[in-house]
Short mmCIF file of N, CA and C in Angstrom, two decimals:
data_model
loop_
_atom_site.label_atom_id
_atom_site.label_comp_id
_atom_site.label_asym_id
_atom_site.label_seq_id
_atom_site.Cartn_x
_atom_site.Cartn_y
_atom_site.Cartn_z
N UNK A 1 -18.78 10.37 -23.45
CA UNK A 1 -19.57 11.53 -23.27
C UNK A 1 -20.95 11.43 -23.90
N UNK A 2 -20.75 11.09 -25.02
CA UNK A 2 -22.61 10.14 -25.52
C UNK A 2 -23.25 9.70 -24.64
N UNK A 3 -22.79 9.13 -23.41
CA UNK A 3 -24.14 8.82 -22.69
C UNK A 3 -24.43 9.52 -21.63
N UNK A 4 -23.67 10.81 -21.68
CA UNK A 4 -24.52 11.86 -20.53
C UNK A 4 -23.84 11.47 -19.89
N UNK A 5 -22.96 10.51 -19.28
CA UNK A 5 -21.75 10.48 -18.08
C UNK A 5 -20.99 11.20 -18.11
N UNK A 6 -19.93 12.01 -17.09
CA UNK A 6 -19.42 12.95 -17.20
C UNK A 6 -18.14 11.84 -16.71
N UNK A 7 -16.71 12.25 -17.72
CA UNK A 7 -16.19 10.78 -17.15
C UNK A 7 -14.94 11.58 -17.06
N UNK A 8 -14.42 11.74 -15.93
CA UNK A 8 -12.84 12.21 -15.12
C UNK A 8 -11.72 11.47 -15.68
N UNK A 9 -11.03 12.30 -16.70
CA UNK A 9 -9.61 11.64 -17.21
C UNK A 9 -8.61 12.22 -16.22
N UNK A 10 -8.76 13.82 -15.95
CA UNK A 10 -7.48 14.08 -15.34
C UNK A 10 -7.75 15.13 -14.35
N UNK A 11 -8.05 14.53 -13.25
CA UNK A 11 -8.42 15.25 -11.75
C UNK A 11 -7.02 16.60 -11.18
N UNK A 12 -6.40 16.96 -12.38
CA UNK A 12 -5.38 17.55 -12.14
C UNK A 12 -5.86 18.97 -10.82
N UNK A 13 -5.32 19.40 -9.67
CA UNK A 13 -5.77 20.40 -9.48
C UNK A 13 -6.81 19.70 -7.42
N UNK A 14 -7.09 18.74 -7.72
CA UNK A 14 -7.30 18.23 -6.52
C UNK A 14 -6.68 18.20 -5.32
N UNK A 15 -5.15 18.02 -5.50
CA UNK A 15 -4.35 17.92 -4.57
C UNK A 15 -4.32 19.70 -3.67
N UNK A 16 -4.28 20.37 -4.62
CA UNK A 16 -4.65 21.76 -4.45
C UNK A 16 -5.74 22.44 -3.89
N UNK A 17 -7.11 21.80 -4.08
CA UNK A 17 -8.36 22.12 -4.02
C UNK A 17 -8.53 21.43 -2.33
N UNK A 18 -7.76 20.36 -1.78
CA UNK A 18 -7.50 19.66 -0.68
C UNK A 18 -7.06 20.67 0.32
N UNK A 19 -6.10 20.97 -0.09
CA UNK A 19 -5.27 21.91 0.52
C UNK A 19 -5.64 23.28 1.13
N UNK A 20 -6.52 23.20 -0.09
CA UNK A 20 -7.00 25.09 -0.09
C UNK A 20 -8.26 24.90 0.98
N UNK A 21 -8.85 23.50 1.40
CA UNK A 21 -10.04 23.17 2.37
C UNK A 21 -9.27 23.01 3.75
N UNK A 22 -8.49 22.50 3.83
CA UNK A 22 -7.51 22.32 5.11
C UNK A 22 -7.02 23.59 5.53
N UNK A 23 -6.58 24.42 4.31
CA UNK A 23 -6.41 25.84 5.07
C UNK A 23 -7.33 26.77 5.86
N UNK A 24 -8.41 26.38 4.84
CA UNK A 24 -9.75 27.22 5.59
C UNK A 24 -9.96 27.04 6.70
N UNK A 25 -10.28 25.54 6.31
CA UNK A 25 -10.13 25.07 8.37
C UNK A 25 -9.50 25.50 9.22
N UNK A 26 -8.17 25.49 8.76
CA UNK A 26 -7.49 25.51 10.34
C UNK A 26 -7.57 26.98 10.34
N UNK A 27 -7.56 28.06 9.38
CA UNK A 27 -7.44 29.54 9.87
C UNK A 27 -9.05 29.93 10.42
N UNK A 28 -9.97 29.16 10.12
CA UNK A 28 -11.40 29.29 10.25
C UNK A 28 -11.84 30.54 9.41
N UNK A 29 -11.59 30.32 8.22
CA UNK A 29 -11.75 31.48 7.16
C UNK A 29 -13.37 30.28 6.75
N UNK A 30 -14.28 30.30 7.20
CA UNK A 30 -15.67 29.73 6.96
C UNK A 30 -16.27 30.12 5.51
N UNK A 31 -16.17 31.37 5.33
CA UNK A 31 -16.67 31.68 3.93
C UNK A 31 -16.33 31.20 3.00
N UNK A 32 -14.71 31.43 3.15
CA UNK A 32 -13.67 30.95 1.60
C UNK A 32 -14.39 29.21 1.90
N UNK A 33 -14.50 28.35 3.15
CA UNK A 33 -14.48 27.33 2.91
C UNK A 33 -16.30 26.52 2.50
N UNK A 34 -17.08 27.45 2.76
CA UNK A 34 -18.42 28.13 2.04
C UNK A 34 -18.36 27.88 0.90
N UNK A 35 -17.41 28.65 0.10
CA UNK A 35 -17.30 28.64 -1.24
C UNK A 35 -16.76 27.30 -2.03
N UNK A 36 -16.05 26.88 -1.01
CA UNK A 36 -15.51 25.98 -1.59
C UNK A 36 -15.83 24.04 -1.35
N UNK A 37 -17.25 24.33 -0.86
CA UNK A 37 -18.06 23.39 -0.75
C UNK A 37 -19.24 23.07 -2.05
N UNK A 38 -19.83 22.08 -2.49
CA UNK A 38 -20.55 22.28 -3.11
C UNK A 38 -22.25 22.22 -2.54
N UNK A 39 -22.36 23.46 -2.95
CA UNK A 39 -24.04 23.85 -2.44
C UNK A 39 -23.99 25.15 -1.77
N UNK A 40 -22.35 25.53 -0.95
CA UNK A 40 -22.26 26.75 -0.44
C UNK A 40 -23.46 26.61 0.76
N UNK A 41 -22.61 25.61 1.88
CA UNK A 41 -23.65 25.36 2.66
C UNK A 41 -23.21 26.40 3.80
N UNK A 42 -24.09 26.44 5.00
CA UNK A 42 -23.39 27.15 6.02
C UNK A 42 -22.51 26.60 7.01
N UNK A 43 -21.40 26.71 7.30
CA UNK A 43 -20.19 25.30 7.69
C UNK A 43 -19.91 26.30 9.07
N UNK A 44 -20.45 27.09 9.84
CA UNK A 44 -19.26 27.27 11.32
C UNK A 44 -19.97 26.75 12.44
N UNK A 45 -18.90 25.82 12.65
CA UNK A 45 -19.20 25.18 13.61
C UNK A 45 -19.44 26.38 14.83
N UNK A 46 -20.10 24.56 15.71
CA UNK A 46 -20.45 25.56 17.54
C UNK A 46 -19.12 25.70 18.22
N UNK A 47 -18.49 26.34 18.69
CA UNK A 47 -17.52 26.67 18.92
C UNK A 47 -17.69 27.61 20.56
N UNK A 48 -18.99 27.69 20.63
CA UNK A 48 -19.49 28.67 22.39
C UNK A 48 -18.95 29.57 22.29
N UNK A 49 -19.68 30.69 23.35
CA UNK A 49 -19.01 31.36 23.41
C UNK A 49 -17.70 32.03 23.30
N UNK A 50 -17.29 33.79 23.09
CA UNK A 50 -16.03 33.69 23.43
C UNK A 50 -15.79 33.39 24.85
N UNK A 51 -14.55 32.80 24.85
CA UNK A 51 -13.53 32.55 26.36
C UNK A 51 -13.61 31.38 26.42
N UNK A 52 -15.01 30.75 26.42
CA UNK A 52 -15.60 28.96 26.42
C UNK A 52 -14.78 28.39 26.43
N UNK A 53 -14.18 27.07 27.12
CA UNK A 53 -13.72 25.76 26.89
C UNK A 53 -13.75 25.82 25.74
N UNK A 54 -15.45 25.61 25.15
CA UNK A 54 -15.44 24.93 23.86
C UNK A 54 -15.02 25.89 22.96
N UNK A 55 -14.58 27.00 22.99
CA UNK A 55 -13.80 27.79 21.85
C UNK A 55 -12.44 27.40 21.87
N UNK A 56 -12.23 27.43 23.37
CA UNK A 56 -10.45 27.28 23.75
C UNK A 56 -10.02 26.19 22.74
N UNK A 57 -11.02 24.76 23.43
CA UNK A 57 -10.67 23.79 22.79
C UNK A 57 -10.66 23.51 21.35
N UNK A 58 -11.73 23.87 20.36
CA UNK A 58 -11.67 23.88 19.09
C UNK A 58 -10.60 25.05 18.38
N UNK A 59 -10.38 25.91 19.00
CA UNK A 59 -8.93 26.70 18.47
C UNK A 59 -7.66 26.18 18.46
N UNK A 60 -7.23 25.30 20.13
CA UNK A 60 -6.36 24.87 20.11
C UNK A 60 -6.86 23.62 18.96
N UNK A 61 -7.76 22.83 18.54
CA UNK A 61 -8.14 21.87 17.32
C UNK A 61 -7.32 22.56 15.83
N UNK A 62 -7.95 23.37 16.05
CA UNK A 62 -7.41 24.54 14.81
C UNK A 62 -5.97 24.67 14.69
N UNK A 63 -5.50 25.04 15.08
CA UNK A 63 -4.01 25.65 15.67
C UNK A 63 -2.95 24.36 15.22
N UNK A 64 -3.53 23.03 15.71
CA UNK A 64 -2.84 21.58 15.83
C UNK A 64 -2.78 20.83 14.65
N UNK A 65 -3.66 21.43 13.29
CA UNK A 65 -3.98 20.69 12.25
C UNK A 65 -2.44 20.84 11.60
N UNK A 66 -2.26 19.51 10.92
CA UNK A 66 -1.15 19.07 10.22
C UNK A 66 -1.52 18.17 9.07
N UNK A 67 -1.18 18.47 7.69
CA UNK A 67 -1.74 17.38 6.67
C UNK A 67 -0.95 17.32 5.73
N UNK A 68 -1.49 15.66 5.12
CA UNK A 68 -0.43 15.83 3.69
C UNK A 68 -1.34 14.75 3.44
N UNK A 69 -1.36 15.50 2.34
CA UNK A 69 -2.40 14.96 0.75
C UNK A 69 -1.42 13.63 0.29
N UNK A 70 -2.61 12.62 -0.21
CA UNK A 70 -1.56 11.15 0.06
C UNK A 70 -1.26 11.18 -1.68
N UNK A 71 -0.38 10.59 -2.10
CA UNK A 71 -0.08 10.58 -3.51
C UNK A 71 -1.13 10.13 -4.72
N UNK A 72 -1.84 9.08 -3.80
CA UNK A 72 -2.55 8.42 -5.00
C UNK A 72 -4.21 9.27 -4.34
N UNK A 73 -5.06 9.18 -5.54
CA UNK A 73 -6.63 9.79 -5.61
C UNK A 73 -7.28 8.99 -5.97
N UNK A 74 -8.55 8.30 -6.41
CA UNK A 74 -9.28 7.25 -6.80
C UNK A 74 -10.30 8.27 -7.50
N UNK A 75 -10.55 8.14 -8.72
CA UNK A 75 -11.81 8.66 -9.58
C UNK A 75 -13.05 7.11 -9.68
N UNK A 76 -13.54 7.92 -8.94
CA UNK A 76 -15.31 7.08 -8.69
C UNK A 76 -16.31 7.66 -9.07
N UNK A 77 -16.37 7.24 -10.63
CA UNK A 77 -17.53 7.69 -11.67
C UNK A 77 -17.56 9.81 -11.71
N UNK A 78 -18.10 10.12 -11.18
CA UNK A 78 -18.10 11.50 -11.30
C UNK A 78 -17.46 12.23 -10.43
N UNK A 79 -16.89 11.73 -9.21
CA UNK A 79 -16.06 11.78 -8.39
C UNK A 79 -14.26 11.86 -8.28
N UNK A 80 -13.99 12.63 -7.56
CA UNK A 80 -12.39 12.27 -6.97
C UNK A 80 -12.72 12.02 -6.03
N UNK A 81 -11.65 10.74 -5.23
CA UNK A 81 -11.68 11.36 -4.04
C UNK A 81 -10.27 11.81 -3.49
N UNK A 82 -10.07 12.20 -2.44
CA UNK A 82 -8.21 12.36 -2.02
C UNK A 82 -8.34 12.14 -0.32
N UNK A 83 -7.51 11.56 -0.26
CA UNK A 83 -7.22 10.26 0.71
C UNK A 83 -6.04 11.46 1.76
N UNK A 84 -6.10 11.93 2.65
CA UNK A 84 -5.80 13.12 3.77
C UNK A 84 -5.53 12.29 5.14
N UNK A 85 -3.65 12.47 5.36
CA UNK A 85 -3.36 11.86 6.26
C UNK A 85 -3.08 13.34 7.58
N UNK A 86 -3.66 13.21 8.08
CA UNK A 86 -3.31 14.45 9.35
C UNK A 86 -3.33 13.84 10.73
N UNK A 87 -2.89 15.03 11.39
CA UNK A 87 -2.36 14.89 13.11
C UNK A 87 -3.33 16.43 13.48
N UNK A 88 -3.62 16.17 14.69
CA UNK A 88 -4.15 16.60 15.36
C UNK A 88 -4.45 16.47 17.06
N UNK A 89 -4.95 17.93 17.75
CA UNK A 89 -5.55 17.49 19.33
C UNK A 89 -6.26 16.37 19.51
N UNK A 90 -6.39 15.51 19.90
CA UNK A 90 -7.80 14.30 20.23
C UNK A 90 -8.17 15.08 21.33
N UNK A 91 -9.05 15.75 21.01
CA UNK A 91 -10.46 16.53 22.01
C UNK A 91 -10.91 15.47 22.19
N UNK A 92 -11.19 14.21 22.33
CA UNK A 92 -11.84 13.02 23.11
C UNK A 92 -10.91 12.89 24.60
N UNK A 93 -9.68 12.99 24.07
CA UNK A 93 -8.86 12.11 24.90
C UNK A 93 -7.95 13.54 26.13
N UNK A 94 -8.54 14.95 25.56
CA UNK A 94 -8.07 16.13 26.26
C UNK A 94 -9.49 16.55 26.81
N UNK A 95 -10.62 16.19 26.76
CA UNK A 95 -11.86 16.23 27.70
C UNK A 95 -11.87 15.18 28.46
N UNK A 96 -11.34 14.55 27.93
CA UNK A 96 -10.87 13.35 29.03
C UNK A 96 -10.33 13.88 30.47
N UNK A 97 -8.89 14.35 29.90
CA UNK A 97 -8.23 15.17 31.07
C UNK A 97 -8.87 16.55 31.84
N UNK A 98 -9.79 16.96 31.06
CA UNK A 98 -10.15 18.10 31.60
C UNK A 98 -11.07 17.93 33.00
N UNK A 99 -12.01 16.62 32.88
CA UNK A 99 -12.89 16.29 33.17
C UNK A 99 -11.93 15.39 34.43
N UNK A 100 -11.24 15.01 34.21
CA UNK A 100 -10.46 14.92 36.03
C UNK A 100 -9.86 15.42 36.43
N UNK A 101 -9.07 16.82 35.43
CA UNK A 101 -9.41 17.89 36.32
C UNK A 101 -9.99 18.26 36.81
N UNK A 102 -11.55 18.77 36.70
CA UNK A 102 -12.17 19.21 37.45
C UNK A 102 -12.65 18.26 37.92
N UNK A 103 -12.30 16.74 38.57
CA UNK A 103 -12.71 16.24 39.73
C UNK A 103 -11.98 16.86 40.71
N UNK A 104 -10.60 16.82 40.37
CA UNK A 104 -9.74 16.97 41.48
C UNK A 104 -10.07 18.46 42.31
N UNK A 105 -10.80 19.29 41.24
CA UNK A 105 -10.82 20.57 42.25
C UNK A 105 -11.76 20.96 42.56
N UNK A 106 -11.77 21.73 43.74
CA UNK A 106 -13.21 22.50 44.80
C UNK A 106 -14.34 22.71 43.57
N UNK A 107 -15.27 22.91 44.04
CA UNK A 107 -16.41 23.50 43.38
C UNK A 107 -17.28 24.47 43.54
N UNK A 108 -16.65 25.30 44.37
CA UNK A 108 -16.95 26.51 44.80
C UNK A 108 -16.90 27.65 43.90
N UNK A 109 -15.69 27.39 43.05
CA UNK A 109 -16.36 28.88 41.79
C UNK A 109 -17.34 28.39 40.70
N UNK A 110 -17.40 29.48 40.25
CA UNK A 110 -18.61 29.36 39.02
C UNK A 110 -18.10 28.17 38.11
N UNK A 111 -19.39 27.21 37.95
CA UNK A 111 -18.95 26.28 36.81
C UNK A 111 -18.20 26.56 35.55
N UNK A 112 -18.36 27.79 35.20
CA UNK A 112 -17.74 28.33 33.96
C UNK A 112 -16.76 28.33 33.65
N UNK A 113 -16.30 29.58 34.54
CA UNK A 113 -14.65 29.87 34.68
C UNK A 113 -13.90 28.79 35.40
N UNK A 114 -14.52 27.73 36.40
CA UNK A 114 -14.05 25.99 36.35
C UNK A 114 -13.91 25.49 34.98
N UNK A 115 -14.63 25.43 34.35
CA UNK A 115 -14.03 24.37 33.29
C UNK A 115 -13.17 25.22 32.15
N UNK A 116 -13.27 26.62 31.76
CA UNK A 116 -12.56 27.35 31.09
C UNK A 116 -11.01 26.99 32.04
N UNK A 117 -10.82 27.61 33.33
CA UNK A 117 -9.21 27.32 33.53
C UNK A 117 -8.73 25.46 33.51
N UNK A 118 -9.78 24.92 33.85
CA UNK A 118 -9.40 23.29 33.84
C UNK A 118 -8.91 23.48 32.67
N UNK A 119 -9.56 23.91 31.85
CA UNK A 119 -9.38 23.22 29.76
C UNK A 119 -7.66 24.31 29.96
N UNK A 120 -7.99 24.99 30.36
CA UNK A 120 -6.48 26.41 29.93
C UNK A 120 -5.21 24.99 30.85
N UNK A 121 -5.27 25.12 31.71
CA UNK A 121 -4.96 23.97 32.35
C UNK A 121 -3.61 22.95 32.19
N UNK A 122 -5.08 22.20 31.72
CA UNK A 122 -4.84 20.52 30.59
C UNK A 122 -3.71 21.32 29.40
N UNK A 123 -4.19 22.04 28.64
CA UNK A 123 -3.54 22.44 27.38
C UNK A 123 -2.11 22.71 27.69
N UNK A 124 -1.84 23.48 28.91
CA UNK A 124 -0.36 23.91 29.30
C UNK A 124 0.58 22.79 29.44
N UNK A 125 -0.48 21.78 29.79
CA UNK A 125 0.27 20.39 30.55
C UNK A 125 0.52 19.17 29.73
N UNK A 126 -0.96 19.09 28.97
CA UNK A 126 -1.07 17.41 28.18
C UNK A 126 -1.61 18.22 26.84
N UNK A 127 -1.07 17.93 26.02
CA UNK A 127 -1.91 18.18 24.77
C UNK A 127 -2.02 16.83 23.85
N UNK A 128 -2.86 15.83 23.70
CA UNK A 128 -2.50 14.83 22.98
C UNK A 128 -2.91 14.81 21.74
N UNK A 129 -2.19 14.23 20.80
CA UNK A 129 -2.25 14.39 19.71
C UNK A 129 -2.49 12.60 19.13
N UNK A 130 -3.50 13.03 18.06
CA UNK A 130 -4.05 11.75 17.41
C UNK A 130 -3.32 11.92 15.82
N UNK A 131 -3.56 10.81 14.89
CA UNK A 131 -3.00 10.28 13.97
C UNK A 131 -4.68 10.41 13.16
N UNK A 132 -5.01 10.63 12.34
CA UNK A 132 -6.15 10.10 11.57
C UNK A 132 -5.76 10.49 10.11
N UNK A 133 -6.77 9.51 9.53
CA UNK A 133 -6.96 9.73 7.94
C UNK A 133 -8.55 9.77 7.62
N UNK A 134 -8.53 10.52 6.47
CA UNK A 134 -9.77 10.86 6.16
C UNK A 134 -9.89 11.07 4.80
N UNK A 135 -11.24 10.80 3.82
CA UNK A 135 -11.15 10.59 2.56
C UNK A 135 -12.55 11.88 1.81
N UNK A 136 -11.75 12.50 1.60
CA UNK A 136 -12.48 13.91 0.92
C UNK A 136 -12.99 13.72 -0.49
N UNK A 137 -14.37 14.23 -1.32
CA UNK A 137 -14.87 13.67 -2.34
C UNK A 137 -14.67 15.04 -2.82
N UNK A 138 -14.68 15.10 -4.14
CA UNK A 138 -14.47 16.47 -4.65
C UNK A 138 -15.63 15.93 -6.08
N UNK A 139 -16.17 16.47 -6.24
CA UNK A 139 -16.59 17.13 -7.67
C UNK A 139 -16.37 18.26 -8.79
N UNK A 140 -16.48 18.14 -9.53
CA UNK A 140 -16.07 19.27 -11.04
C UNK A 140 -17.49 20.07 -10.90
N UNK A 141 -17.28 21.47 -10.74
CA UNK A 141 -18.56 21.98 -10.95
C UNK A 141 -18.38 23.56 -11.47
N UNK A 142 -18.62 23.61 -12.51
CA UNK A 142 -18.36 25.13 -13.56
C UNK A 142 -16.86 25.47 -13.38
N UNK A 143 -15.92 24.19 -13.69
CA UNK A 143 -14.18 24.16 -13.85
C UNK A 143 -13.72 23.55 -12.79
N UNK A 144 -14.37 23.48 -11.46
CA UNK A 144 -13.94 24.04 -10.43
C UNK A 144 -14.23 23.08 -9.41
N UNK A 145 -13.18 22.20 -8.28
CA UNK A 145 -13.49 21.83 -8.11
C UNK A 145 -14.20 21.59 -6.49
N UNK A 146 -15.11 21.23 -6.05
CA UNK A 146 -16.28 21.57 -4.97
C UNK A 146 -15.86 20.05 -4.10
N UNK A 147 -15.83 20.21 -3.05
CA UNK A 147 -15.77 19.65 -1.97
C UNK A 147 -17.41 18.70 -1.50
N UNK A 148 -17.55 17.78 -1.23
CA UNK A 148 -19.08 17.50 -1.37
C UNK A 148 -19.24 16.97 0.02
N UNK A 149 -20.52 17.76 1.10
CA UNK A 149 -20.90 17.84 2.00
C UNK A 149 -20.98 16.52 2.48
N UNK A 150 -19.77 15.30 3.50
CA UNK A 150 -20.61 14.48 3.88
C UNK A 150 -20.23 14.35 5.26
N UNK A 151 -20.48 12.86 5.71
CA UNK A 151 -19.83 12.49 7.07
C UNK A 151 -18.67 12.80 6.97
N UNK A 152 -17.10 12.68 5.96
CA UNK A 152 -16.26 12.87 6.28
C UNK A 152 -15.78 14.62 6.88
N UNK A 153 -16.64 15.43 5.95
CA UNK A 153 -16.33 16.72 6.74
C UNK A 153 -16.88 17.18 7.77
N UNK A 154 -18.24 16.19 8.16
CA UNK A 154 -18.77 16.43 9.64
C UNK A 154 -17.70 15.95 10.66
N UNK A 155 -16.98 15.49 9.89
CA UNK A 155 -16.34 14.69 11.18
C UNK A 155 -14.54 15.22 11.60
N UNK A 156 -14.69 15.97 9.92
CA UNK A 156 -12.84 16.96 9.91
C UNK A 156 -13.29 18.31 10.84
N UNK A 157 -14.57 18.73 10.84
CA UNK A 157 -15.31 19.76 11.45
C UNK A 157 -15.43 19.86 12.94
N UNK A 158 -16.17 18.88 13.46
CA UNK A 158 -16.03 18.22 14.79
C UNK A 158 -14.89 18.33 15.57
N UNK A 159 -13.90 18.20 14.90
CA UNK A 159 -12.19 17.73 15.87
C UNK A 159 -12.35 16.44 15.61
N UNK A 160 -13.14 15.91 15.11
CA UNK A 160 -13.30 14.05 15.37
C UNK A 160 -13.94 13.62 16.24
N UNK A 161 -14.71 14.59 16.92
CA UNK A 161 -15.93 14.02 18.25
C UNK A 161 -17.30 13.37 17.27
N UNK A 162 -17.42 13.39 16.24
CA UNK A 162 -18.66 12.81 15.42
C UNK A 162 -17.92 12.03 14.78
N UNK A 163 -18.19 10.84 14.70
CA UNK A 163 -17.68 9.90 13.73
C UNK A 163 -18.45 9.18 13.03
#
């Protein structure tokens, strides 16, 4: 502590602080997960309109989240990190399907409500589900510990379409 390093003996409370970010997510409680970022950035995603595909689809994203916090954590200098094995929709691989759905059909109604029932659709029929892991950084900041803004939560945010 003499040299102004702040040095992590016991990250107790992480596994928790993981958890409590995964919940936010998937209920899309944005604020609590606001708070529980460090910087208290503004985190809600584009999500379109209501009715949108792209709401449908990032809800059903929401809805599909499954996780478990992996046993071991790695402390990197001022850092935790925690290592997050989850399942989820692959919105890559269900715009996939959506998108030959709507080859297969007329194009005579409104583009809109086309790709809203395509996506309603796909979901009734194929829902595929991906495997990923992802590695969350946490920091200590006034007790407490803060989630730190990077690619990995651009990318837990996304569904996994940003990588």
């Amino acid at each position: 502590g003499l040299s102004g390093k702040v040095l992590i003996t016991d990250p107790e409370g992480i596994r928790e602080s993981a958890d409590a970010v995964m919940n936010a997510i998937q209920s899309g409680d944005w604020n609590a997960l606001e708070d529980m970022v460090l910087g208290n950035p503004d985190l809600i995603p584009a999500t379109g309109e209501e009715g949108s595909a792209e709401r449908i689809i990032y809800y059903a994203y929401q809805e599909s989240l499954r996780w478990t916090c992996k046993e071991e954590f790695q402390i990197q200098g001022s850092y935790v990190t925690q290592r997050i094995s989850l399942t989820c929709l692959d919105i890559r691989r269900l715009t996939s399907a959506v998108a030959e759905t709507l080859a297969e059909s007329a194009l005579s109604e409104d583009r809109t409500q086309l790709l809203r029932s395509a996506t309603e659709q796909v979901l009734v029929t194929y829902v595929p589900i991906v495997e990923q892991e992802i590695t969350l950084f946490f920091l200590r900041e006034k007790g407490q510990w803060k989630l730190v803004p990077n690619t990995a939560l651009q990318t837990l945010l996304s569904g996994f379409t940003v990588l």
